[in-house]
Amino acid sequence: MAKIPPGPPLDGLRRQIARHRREHSTRSDKLFVRETFRLERNAARAKAREWFETWPKAAYWTEVESWRQLEGGEIEFTMRRLPSAD
């Protein structure tokens, strides 16, 4: 049975990925406008609806980026959208 050769060393690839992430880390942060809210459940739904009405998903890529339920029934969520519809 043939012996499987070892894979190539990955140190160079790791350095290249790390360098790319360092050089381009701020670019992705400026691409979207983000705002985090911490509201009661019904108020959170209303705020999300407000965002989708003000900045339609089709034009601004509006979305609830993340959310979690906190003790006491509050919802913490982050809304994300493009800065313009261009």
Coordinates of C-alpha atoms in Angstrom, one line a residue:
M1 CA 0.0 0.0 0.0
A2 CA 1.3 3.4 -1.0
K3 CA 2.4 5.8 1.8
I4 CA 0.5 9.2 1.7
P5 CA 3.0 12.0 1.5
P6 CA 2.8 14.7 4.2
G7 CA 1.0 18.0 3.4
P8 CA 3.0 21.1 2.5
P9 CA 4.1 23.5 5.3
L10 CA 1.5 26.1 6.0
D11 CA 3.6 28.8 7.7
G12 CA 3.8 31.0 4.6
L13 CA 0.1 30.7 4.0
R14 CA -0.7 31.6 7.6
R15 CA 1.6 34.7 7.4
Q16 CA -0.1 35.8 4.1
I17 CA -3.6 35.4 5.6
A18 CA -2.6 37.4 8.7
R19 CA -1.0 40.2 6.6
H20 CA -4.1 40.4 4.4
R21 CA -6.4 40.6 7.5
R22 CA -4.3 43.3 9.0
E23 CA -4.2 45.4 5.8
H24 CA -7.9 45.0 5.1
S25 CA -9.5 44.9 8.6
T26 CA -10.9 48.4 8.5
R27 CA -12.3 48.2 5.0
S28 CA -15.1 45.8 6.0
D29 CA -16.0 47.9 9.1
K30 CA -16.7 50.9 6.9
L31 CA -18.8 49.0 4.4
F32 CA -21.9 48.8 6.7
V33 CA -23.6 51.0 9.2
R34 CA -24.3 49.1 12.4
E35 CA -26.3 50.1 15.5
T36 CA -26.9 48.0 18.6
F37 CA -30.1 48.2 20.6
R38 CA -31.3 46.7 23.9
L39 CA -35.0 46.9 24.1
E40 CA -38.1 45.1 25.4
R41 CA -39.4 42.5 22.9
N42 CA -42.2 44.6 21.4
A43 CA -40.1 47.7 21.2
A44 CA -37.3 45.7 19.6
R45 CA -39.7 44.4 16.9
A46 CA -40.9 48.0 16.3
K47 CA -37.4 49.3 16.0
A48 CA -36.4 46.5 13.5
R49 CA -39.6 47.3 11.5
E50 CA -38.6 51.0 11.5
W51 CA -35.2 50.2 10.1
F52 CA -36.6 48.0 7.3
E53 CA -39.2 50.8 6.4
T54 CA -36.6 53.6 6.4
W55 CA -33.8 51.6 4.7
P56 CA -35.5 48.9 2.5
K57 CA -33.6 45.5 2.4
A58 CA -33.5 45.4 -1.4
A59 CA -31.6 48.7 -1.7
Y60 CA -29.6 48.9 1.6
W61 CA -29.1 45.2 2.4
T62 CA -30.7 45.9 5.8
E63 CA -30.7 42.9 8.2
V64 CA -30.7 42.0 11.8
E65 CA -27.1 41.0 12.1
S66 CA -27.3 39.3 15.5
W67 CA -29.6 39.1 18.5
R68 CA -29.9 37.5 21.9
Q69 CA -32.5 37.3 24.6
L70 CA -31.5 38.7 27.9
E71 CA -32.9 38.0 31.3
G72 CA -36.0 40.0 32.0
G73 CA -37.3 39.7 28.5
E74 CA -35.1 42.3 26.9
I75 CA -33.6 41.7 23.4
E76 CA -30.2 42.9 22.4
F77 CA -29.7 43.1 18.7
T78 CA -27.6 44.7 16.0
M79 CA -29.0 46.1 12.9
R80 CA -26.8 46.5 9.8
R81 CA -27.3 48.4 6.5
L82 CA -25.3 49.9 3.7
P83 CA -24.6 53.7 4.1
S84 CA -26.4 54.5 0.8
A85 CA -28.4 52.7 -1.9
D86 CA -25.9 53.5 -4.6

